Amino acid sequence: MAINFYGAYTRLRDNSKSAMMAAIELYNKPNFEYRDECCTILLINAWELILKALLSKNKVRIYYYKRKHNEEYRTFSLRDSLKKVEPFFPKDLEYKGVKSNLEHLVAYRDKAIHFYNVADISSIIYNLAQASIKNYSDLLRQSFGVDMANEMNIFLLPLSLGRMPLDPIEFLNNEAHTTKYPDEVSKFIANIVSSISELDAANVDVSRLMITFSIRFESVKKAKDADAVVAVDNNAPATAAIRKFDPNDFLQQNEILKKLPKDIGGTKVNQRTFQAFVRKREIKDKKHLCWSHKSGAVTSYSPELIGMIRNASGEELSQAREEYSQFLASKRQS
């Protein structure tokens, strides 16, 4: 029987999604040894399959052209698939950031044995993995029309009853040039720091490489005042709902605009576009994305808006600007 060199993209997609769901479920188990390593292996497997599914969908063969006599055909590796898939990547999903994230996860998988005695590295792997899951979810939705959020919570739970996770950025900055770790670990840390600098210099959303969280638990009298509300059921996994973030971490409009490209899909990105996007997405009604001083003199926004605007299509931004102009015109008339 002749081999199908393109594969069946629906089968590849479904198997990929199963691997990703397994990675999330495994990581969120309360008591599981070898967590980082197993989760990383499953994440990489999910990505390898989804990239091949995207190639297959676009009629690009996923098998090697050449093989030795009597050998079975082999499919391309993750690295090869990542190179071949770039032309088919969604325009709103920054390829460079996603590629960098996967490269660091693969580096960790390949050198995991060197990390066994470095406990703090788990927080770095957590942040890399969470970004990888977010990137995967966006690719699956934009390229295949499948929303994983409809099937399960796609986040790794950053909750702990033990030692609180360290600040990954502070850790990376402090440990990038240290000699207290094995060479492979020091090199791994230094490479991540270098990638962050390169992506930032290229005006690429760094959250595609790493997603960081600031977690603080405080006792409050009323649940509505809490930063996070956790629901626990003996018969179901714990779920967490984030209420709000520290406004000290938020940015002014001009600070966010400096981190955005000047043009997205043919639409200029300026103050009017920003305000139009904020209005269209109802950002000011979402406390975790927008904070205003009670005097109304200062309004700041979550850094998450940088990624949200970057991932918006030029068509959406153009429509938002048009609706915003109509809104301002009607406001002047009234």
CSV table of C-alpha atoms in Angstrom, one decimal:
chain,number,residue,atom,x,y,z
A,1,MET,CA,0.0,0.0,0.0
A,2,ALA,CA,1.4,3.4,-1.0
A,3,ILE,CA,2.3,5.7,1.9
A,4,ASN,CA,0.5,9.0,2.4
A,5,PHE,CA,3.5,11.5,2.7
A,6,TYR,CA,1.2,14.2,3.9
A,7,GLY,CA,-0.4,12.3,6.7
A,8,ALA,CA,-3.9,12.8,8.0
A,9,TYR,CA,-4.0,16.3,9.6
A,10,THR,CA,-7.2,15.6,11.6
A,11,ARG,CA,-5.6,12.5,13.3
A,12,LEU,CA,-2.4,14.4,14.0
A,13,ARG,CA,-4.4,17.3,15.4
A,14,ASP,CA,-6.5,15.2,17.7
A,15,ASN,CA,-3.5,13.2,19.0
A,16,SER,CA,-1.7,16.4,19.6
A,17,LYS,CA,-4.5,17.8,21.6
A,18,SER,CA,-4.7,14.6,23.7
A,19,ALA,CA,-0.9,14.9,24.5
A,20,MET,CA,-1.4,18.6,25.5
A,21,MET,CA,-4.3,17.8,27.8
A,22,ALA,CA,-2.3,14.9,29.3
A,23,ALA,CA,0.5,17.3,30.0
A,24,ILE,CA,-1.8,19.8,31.8
A,25,GLU,CA,-3.5,17.1,33.8
A,26,LEU,CA,-0.2,15.5,34.8
A,27,TYR,CA,1.3,18.8,35.9
A,28,ASN,CA,-1.7,19.7,38.0
A,29,LYS,CA,-1.6,16.5,40.0
A,30,PRO,CA,-0.9,17.4,43.7
A,31,ASN,CA,1.6,14.7,44.3
A,32,PHE,CA,3.7,13.6,41.3
A,33,GLU,CA,7.4,13.0,41.0
A,34,TYR,CA,9.3,13.8,37.9
A,35,ARG,CA,6.7,16.4,37.1
A,36,ASP,CA,8.7,18.9,35.1
A,37,GLU,CA,10.4,16.3,32.9
A,38,CYS,CA,7.2,14.4,32.1
A,39,CYS,CA,5.2,17.5,31.4
A,40,THR,CA,8.0,18.9,29.1
A,41,ILE,CA,8.1,15.6,27.1
A,42,LEU,CA,4.3,15.7,26.6
A,43,LEU,CA,4.4,19.4,25.7
A,44,ILE,CA,7.0,18.8,23.0
A,45,ASN,CA,5.2,15.8,21.7
A,46,ALA,CA,2.0,17.8,21.4
A,47,TRP,CA,3.8,20.6,19.5
A,48,GLU,CA,5.5,18.2,17.2
A,49,LEU,CA,2.2,16.6,16.2
A,50,ILE,CA,0.3,20.0,15.8
A,51,LEU,CA,3.1,21.4,13.6
A,52,LYS,CA,2.9,18.3,11.4
A,53,ALA,CA,-0.8,18.7,11.4
A,54,LEU,CA,-0.4,22.2,10.1
A,55,LEU,CA,2.0,21.1,7.4
A,56,SER,CA,-0.4,18.2,6.4
A,57,LYS,CA,-3.3,20.6,6.3
A,58,ASN,CA,-1.3,22.8,3.8
A,59,LYS,CA,-0.3,19.8,1.7
A,60,VAL,CA,3.3,19.8,2.8
A,61,ARG,CA,4.8,16.3,3.2
A,62,ILE,CA,5.9,15.4,6.7
A,63,TYR,CA,8.1,12.4,5.8
A,64,TYR,CA,11.8,12.5,4.7
A,65,TYR,CA,12.3,12.5,1.0
A,66,LYS,CA,15.2,10.1,1.2
A,67,ARG,CA,15.7,7.0,3.2
A,68,LYS,CA,18.1,4.1,3.2
A,69,HIS,CA,17.2,0.8,1.5
A,70,ASN,CA,14.9,-1.3,3.7
A,71,GLU,CA,14.4,1.4,6.2
A,72,GLU,CA,10.9,2.7,7.2
A,73,TYR,CA,10.0,6.2,6.3
A,74,ARG,CA,10.5,8.7,9.1
A,75,THR,CA,8.6,11.9,9.8
A,76,PHE,CA,10.4,15.2,10.4
A,77,SER,CA,11.6,16.1,13.9
A,78,LEU,CA,10.2,19.0,15.9
A,79,ARG,CA,13.1,21.2,14.8
A,80,ASP,CA,12.6,20.4,11.1
A,81,SER,CA,8.8,20.8,11.4
A,82,LEU,CA,9.3,24.2,13.1
A,83,LYS,CA,11.4,25.4,10.2
A,84,LYS,CA,9.0,24.2,7.5
A,85,VAL,CA,5.9,25.5,9.1
A,86,GLU,CA,6.9,29.2,9.4
A,87,PRO,CA,5.1,30.2,6.1
A,88,PHE,CA,1.8,28.8,7.4
A,89,PHE,CA,2.0,30.3,10.9
A,90,PRO,CA,-0.9,32.6,11.8
A,91,LYS,CA,0.2,36.2,11.2
A,92,ASP,CA,-1.1,37.3,14.7
A,93,LEU,CA,0.9,34.6,16.4
A,94,GLU,CA,4.5,35.7,16.6
A,95,TYR,CA,6.6,32.9,15.2
A,96,LYS,CA,10.0,34.0,16.7
A,97,GLY,CA,8.6,34.0,20.3
A,98,VAL,CA,7.0,30.6,19.9
A,99,LYS,CA,10.1,29.2,18.3
A,100,SER,CA,12.3,30.5,21.1
A,101,ASN,CA,10.0,29.0,23.7
A,102,LEU,CA,10.1,25.6,22.1
A,103,GLU,CA,13.9,25.6,21.7
A,104,HIS,CA,14.4,26.2,25.4
A,105,LEU,CA,11.9,23.4,26.3
A,106,VAL,CA,13.7,21.0,24.0
A,107,ALA,CA,17.1,22.1,25.5
A,108,TYR,CA,15.7,21.3,29.0
A,109,ARG,CA,14.4,17.9,27.8
A,110,ASP,CA,17.6,17.0,26.2
A,111,LYS,CA,19.7,18.0,29.2
A,112,ALA,CA,17.3,17.2,32.1
A,113,ILE,CA,19.8,14.9,33.9
A,114,HIS,CA,21.9,18.0,34.6
A,115,PHE,CA,19.1,19.8,36.4
A,116,TYR,CA,18.2,17.2,39.1
A,117,ASN,CA,20.0,19.1,41.9
A,118,VAL,CA,18.8,22.5,40.9
A,119,ALA,CA,15.4,22.9,42.7
A,120,ASP,CA,14.8,26.5,41.7
A,121,ILE,CA,14.8,25.6,38.0
A,122,SER,CA,11.2,24.3,38.4
A,123,SER,CA,9.9,27.8,38.5
A,124,ILE,CA,11.6,28.6,35.2
A,125,ILE,CA,10.2,25.5,33.5
A,126,TYR,CA,6.8,26.4,34.9
A,127,ASN,CA,6.9,29.8,33.2
A,128,LEU,CA,8.2,28.3,29.9
A,129,ALA,CA,5.5,25.6,30.0
A,130,GLN,CA,2.7,28.1,30.7
A,131,ALA,CA,3.7,30.2,27.7
A,132,SER,CA,3.9,27.1,25.6
A,133,ILE,CA,0.4,26.1,26.5
A,134,LYS,CA,-0.9,29.6,25.7
A,135,ASN,CA,0.9,29.6,22.4
A,136,TYR,CA,-0.5,26.1,21.6
A,137,SER,CA,-4.0,27.2,22.4
A,138,ASP,CA,-3.8,30.2,20.1
A,139,LEU,CA,-2.4,28.2,17.3
A,140,LEU,CA,-5.0,25.5,17.6
A,141,ARG,CA,-7.8,28.1,17.6
A,142,GLN,CA,-6.5,30.2,14.8
A,143,SER,CA,-5.3,27.5,12.4
A,144,PHE,CA,-7.8,24.7,13.2
A,145,GLY,CA,-10.8,26.5,14.7
A,146,VAL,CA,-10.6,24.4,17.9
A,147,ASP,CA,-10.8,26.2,21.3
A,148,MET,CA,-9.3,24.0,24.1
A,149,ALA,CA,-10.8,26.4,26.7
A,150,ASN,CA,-14.1,24.8,25.9
A,151,GLU,CA,-12.9,21.4,27.0
A,152,MET,CA,-10.6,22.1,30.0
A,153,ASN,CA,-8.8,24.7,32.1
A,154,ILE,CA,-5.7,25.3,30.0
A,155,PHE,CA,-3.6,26.7,32.8
A,156,LEU,CA,-1.1,25.2,35.1
A,157,LEU,CA,-2.1,25.9,38.7
A,158,PRO,CA,0.6,28.1,40.3
A,159,LEU,CA,-0.7,27.3,43.8
A,160,SER,CA,1.4,25.8,46.5
A,161,LEU,CA,1.1,25.0,50.2
A,162,GLY,CA,4.8,24.8,50.5
A,163,ARG,CA,7.6,27.1,49.4
A,164,MET,CA,6.3,29.9,47.3
A,165,PRO,CA,7.7,30.0,43.7
A,166,LEU,CA,10.5,32.4,43.1
A,167,ASP,CA,10.4,35.4,40.8
A,168,PRO,CA,11.7,34.0,37.5
A,169,ILE,CA,12.9,37.3,36.1
A,170,GLU,CA,14.9,38.1,39.3
A,171,PHE,CA,16.2,34.6,39.3
A,172,LEU,CA,17.4,34.7,35.7
A,173,ASN,CA,19.0,38.1,36.2
A,174,ASN,CA,20.8,37.0,39.3
A,175,GLU,CA,21.9,33.6,38.1
A,176,ALA,CA,22.7,34.2,34.4
A,177,HIS,CA,26.4,34.5,35.1
A,178,THR,CA,26.8,32.3,38.1
A,179,THR,CA,29.3,29.5,38.4
A,180,LYS,CA,27.6,27.6,41.2
A,181,TYR,CA,25.6,25.4,38.8
A,182,PRO,CA,26.8,22.7,36.4
A,183,ASP,CA,27.9,24.1,33.0
A,184,GLU,CA,24.8,22.9,31.2
A,185,VAL,CA,22.5,24.6,33.8
A,186,SER,CA,24.4,27.9,33.7
A,187,LYS,CA,24.3,27.8,29.9
A,188,PHE,CA,20.6,27.1,29.9
A,189,ILE,CA,19.9,30.1,32.1
A,190,ALA,CA,22.2,32.4,30.2
A,191,ASN,CA,20.5,31.4,26.9
A,192,ILE,CA,17.1,32.3,28.2
A,193,VAL,CA,18.3,35.7,29.4
A,194,SER,CA,19.8,36.2,25.9
A,195,SER,CA,16.6,35.2,24.2
A,196,ILE,CA,14.6,37.6,26.3
A,197,SER,CA,16.9,40.5,25.3
A,198,GLU,CA,16.8,39.5,21.6
A,199,LEU,CA,13.0,39.3,21.5
A,200,ASP,CA,12.6,42.6,23.3
A,201,ALA,CA,15.1,44.3,20.9
A,202,ALA,CA,13.1,42.9,18.0
A,203,ASN,CA,9.9,44.2,19.4
A,204,VAL,CA,8.5,40.7,19.8
A,205,ASP,CA,6.1,39.9,22.7
A,206,VAL,CA,8.3,38.3,25.3
A,207,SER,CA,5.3,36.6,26.9
A,208,ARG,CA,5.5,34.1,23.9
A,209,LEU,CA,8.7,32.9,25.5
A,210,MET,CA,7.8,33.1,29.2
A,211,ILE,CA,4.6,33.9,31.1
A,212,THR,CA,5.3,35.1,34.7
A,213,PHE,CA,3.0,35.3,37.7
A,214,SER,CA,3.2,37.3,40.9
A,215,ILE,CA,1.5,35.3,43.6
A,216,ARG,CA,0.7,36.6,47.1
A,217,PHE,CA,-1.7,35.1,49.6
A,218,GLU,CA,-3.3,37.4,52.2
A,219,SER,CA,-6.2,36.8,54.5
A,220,VAL,CA,-9.2,39.0,53.8
A,221,LYS,CA,-12.6,39.3,55.5
A,222,LYS,CA,-14.6,39.4,52.3
A,223,ALA,CA,-14.1,37.1,49.3
A,224,LYS,CA,-14.9,39.9,46.9
A,225,ASP,CA,-11.8,41.7,48.1
A,226,ALA,CA,-9.5,38.8,47.4
A,227,ASP,CA,-6.9,38.7,44.6
A,228,ALA,CA,-7.7,35.0,44.0
A,229,VAL,CA,-10.6,32.8,45.0
A,230,VAL,CA,-10.0,29.1,45.2
A,231,ALA,CA,-12.8,26.5,45.1
A,232,VAL,CA,-12.0,23.1,46.6
A,233,ASP,CA,-14.1,20.0,46.1
A,234,ASN,CA,-13.1,16.6,47.3
A,235,ASN,CA,-14.5,15.1,44.2
A,236,ALA,CA,-13.0,17.5,41.7
A,237,PRO,CA,-9.8,19.4,40.9
A,238,ALA,CA,-9.3,22.7,42.6
A,239,THR,CA,-10.2,25.7,40.5
A,240,ALA,CA,-8.9,29.3,40.9
A,241,ALA,CA,-10.5,32.6,39.7
A,242,ILE,CA,-8.3,35.6,39.6
A,243,ARG,CA,-10.0,38.8,40.8
A,244,LYS,CA,-7.4,41.5,40.2
A,245,PHE,CA,-3.7,42.3,39.9
A,246,ASP,CA,-1.5,44.8,41.7
A,247,PRO,CA,-1.9,48.1,39.9
A,248,ASN,CA,1.8,48.9,40.7
A,249,ASP,CA,2.6,46.4,37.9
A,250,PHE,CA,0.4,48.2,35.4
A,251,LEU,CA,1.5,50.5,32.6
A,252,GLN,CA,0.5,53.8,31.2
A,253,GLN,CA,-1.0,54.0,27.7
A,254,ASN,CA,2.2,55.5,26.2
A,255,GLU,CA,4.4,52.8,27.9
A,256,ILE,CA,2.3,50.1,26.2
A,257,LEU,CA,2.4,51.8,22.8
A,258,LYS,CA,6.2,51.9,23.0
A,259,LYS,CA,6.2,48.1,23.1
A,260,LEU,CA,3.9,47.7,20.1
A,261,PRO,CA,4.6,47.8,16.4
A,262,LYS,CA,3.7,50.9,14.5
A,263,ASP,CA,1.4,49.0,12.2
A,264,ILE,CA,-0.6,45.8,12.5
A,265,GLY,CA,-2.2,44.3,9.4
A,266,GLY,CA,-2.2,47.7,7.7
A,267,THR,CA,-3.7,49.6,10.6
A,268,LYS,CA,-1.7,52.2,12.4
A,269,VAL,CA,-1.1,51.6,16.1
A,270,ASN,CA,-1.4,54.9,17.9
A,271,GLN,CA,-3.3,56.4,20.8
A,272,ARG,CA,-6.6,56.4,18.9
A,273,THR,CA,-6.2,52.7,18.0
A,274,PHE,CA,-5.3,51.9,21.6
A,275,GLN,CA,-8.4,53.7,22.9
A,276,ALA,CA,-10.6,52.1,20.2
A,277,PHE,CA,-9.3,48.7,21.2
A,278,VAL,CA,-9.9,49.3,24.9
A,279,ARG,CA,-13.5,50.4,24.1
A,280,LYS,CA,-14.2,47.5,21.8
A,281,ARG,CA,-12.9,44.8,24.1
A,282,GLU,CA,-14.5,46.6,27.2
A,283,ILE,CA,-11.1,46.6,28.9
A,284,LYS,CA,-12.1,49.3,31.4
A,285,ASP,CA,-14.8,47.0,32.8
A,286,LYS,CA,-12.3,44.3,33.6
A,287,LYS,CA,-10.5,45.0,36.8
A,288,HIS,CA,-7.7,42.6,36.1
A,289,LEU,CA,-6.8,44.5,33.0
A,290,CYS,CA,-7.5,48.2,33.9
A,291,TRP,CA,-7.0,50.3,37.0
A,292,SER,CA,-8.1,53.9,37.5
A,293,HIS,CA,-7.4,56.1,40.5
A,294,LYS,CA,-10.6,57.1,42.3
A,295,SER,CA,-9.9,60.7,41.3
A,296,GLY,CA,-9.9,59.7,37.7
A,297,ALA,CA,-6.6,61.4,37.1
A,298,VAL,CA,-4.6,58.2,36.4
A,299,THR,CA,-5.6,55.1,34.3
A,300,SER,CA,-3.2,52.3,33.8
A,301,TYR,CA,-3.4,48.9,32.1
A,302,SER,CA,-2.2,45.4,32.5
A,303,PRO,CA,0.9,44.4,30.5
A,304,GLU,CA,-1.3,41.7,29.1
A,305,LEU,CA,-2.7,44.3,26.7
A,306,ILE,CA,0.5,44.2,24.8
A,307,GLY,CA,0.0,40.6,23.8
A,308,MET,CA,-3.8,41.2,23.2
A,309,ILE,CA,-3.2,44.0,20.8
A,310,ARG,CA,-0.3,42.3,19.0
A,311,ASN,CA,-2.6,39.3,18.5
A,312,ALA,CA,-5.5,41.3,17.2
A,313,SER,CA,-6.0,41.4,13.4
A,314,GLY,CA,-5.7,44.5,11.4
A,315,GLU,CA,-9.3,44.1,10.4
A,316,GLU,CA,-10.4,44.1,14.1
A,317,LEU,CA,-8.3,47.2,14.9
A,318,SER,CA,-9.6,49.0,11.8
A,319,GLN,CA,-13.2,48.2,12.7
A,320,ALA,CA,-12.5,49.3,16.3
A,321,ARG,CA,-11.2,52.7,15.1
A,322,GLU,CA,-14.3,53.2,12.9
A,323,GLU,CA,-16.7,52.4,15.8
A,324,TYR,CA,-14.7,54.6,18.1
A,325,SER,CA,-15.0,57.5,15.6
A,326,GLN,CA,-18.7,57.0,15.4
A,327,PHE,CA,-18.9,56.9,19.2
A,328,LEU,CA,-17.0,60.2,19.5
A,329,ALA,CA,-19.1,61.8,16.9
A,330,SER,CA,-22.4,60.9,18.6
A,331,LYS,CA,-20.9,62.0,21.9
A,332,ARG,CA,-20.1,65.5,20.5
A,333,GLN,CA,-23.6,65.8,19.0
A,334,SER,CA,-25.3,64.9,22.3
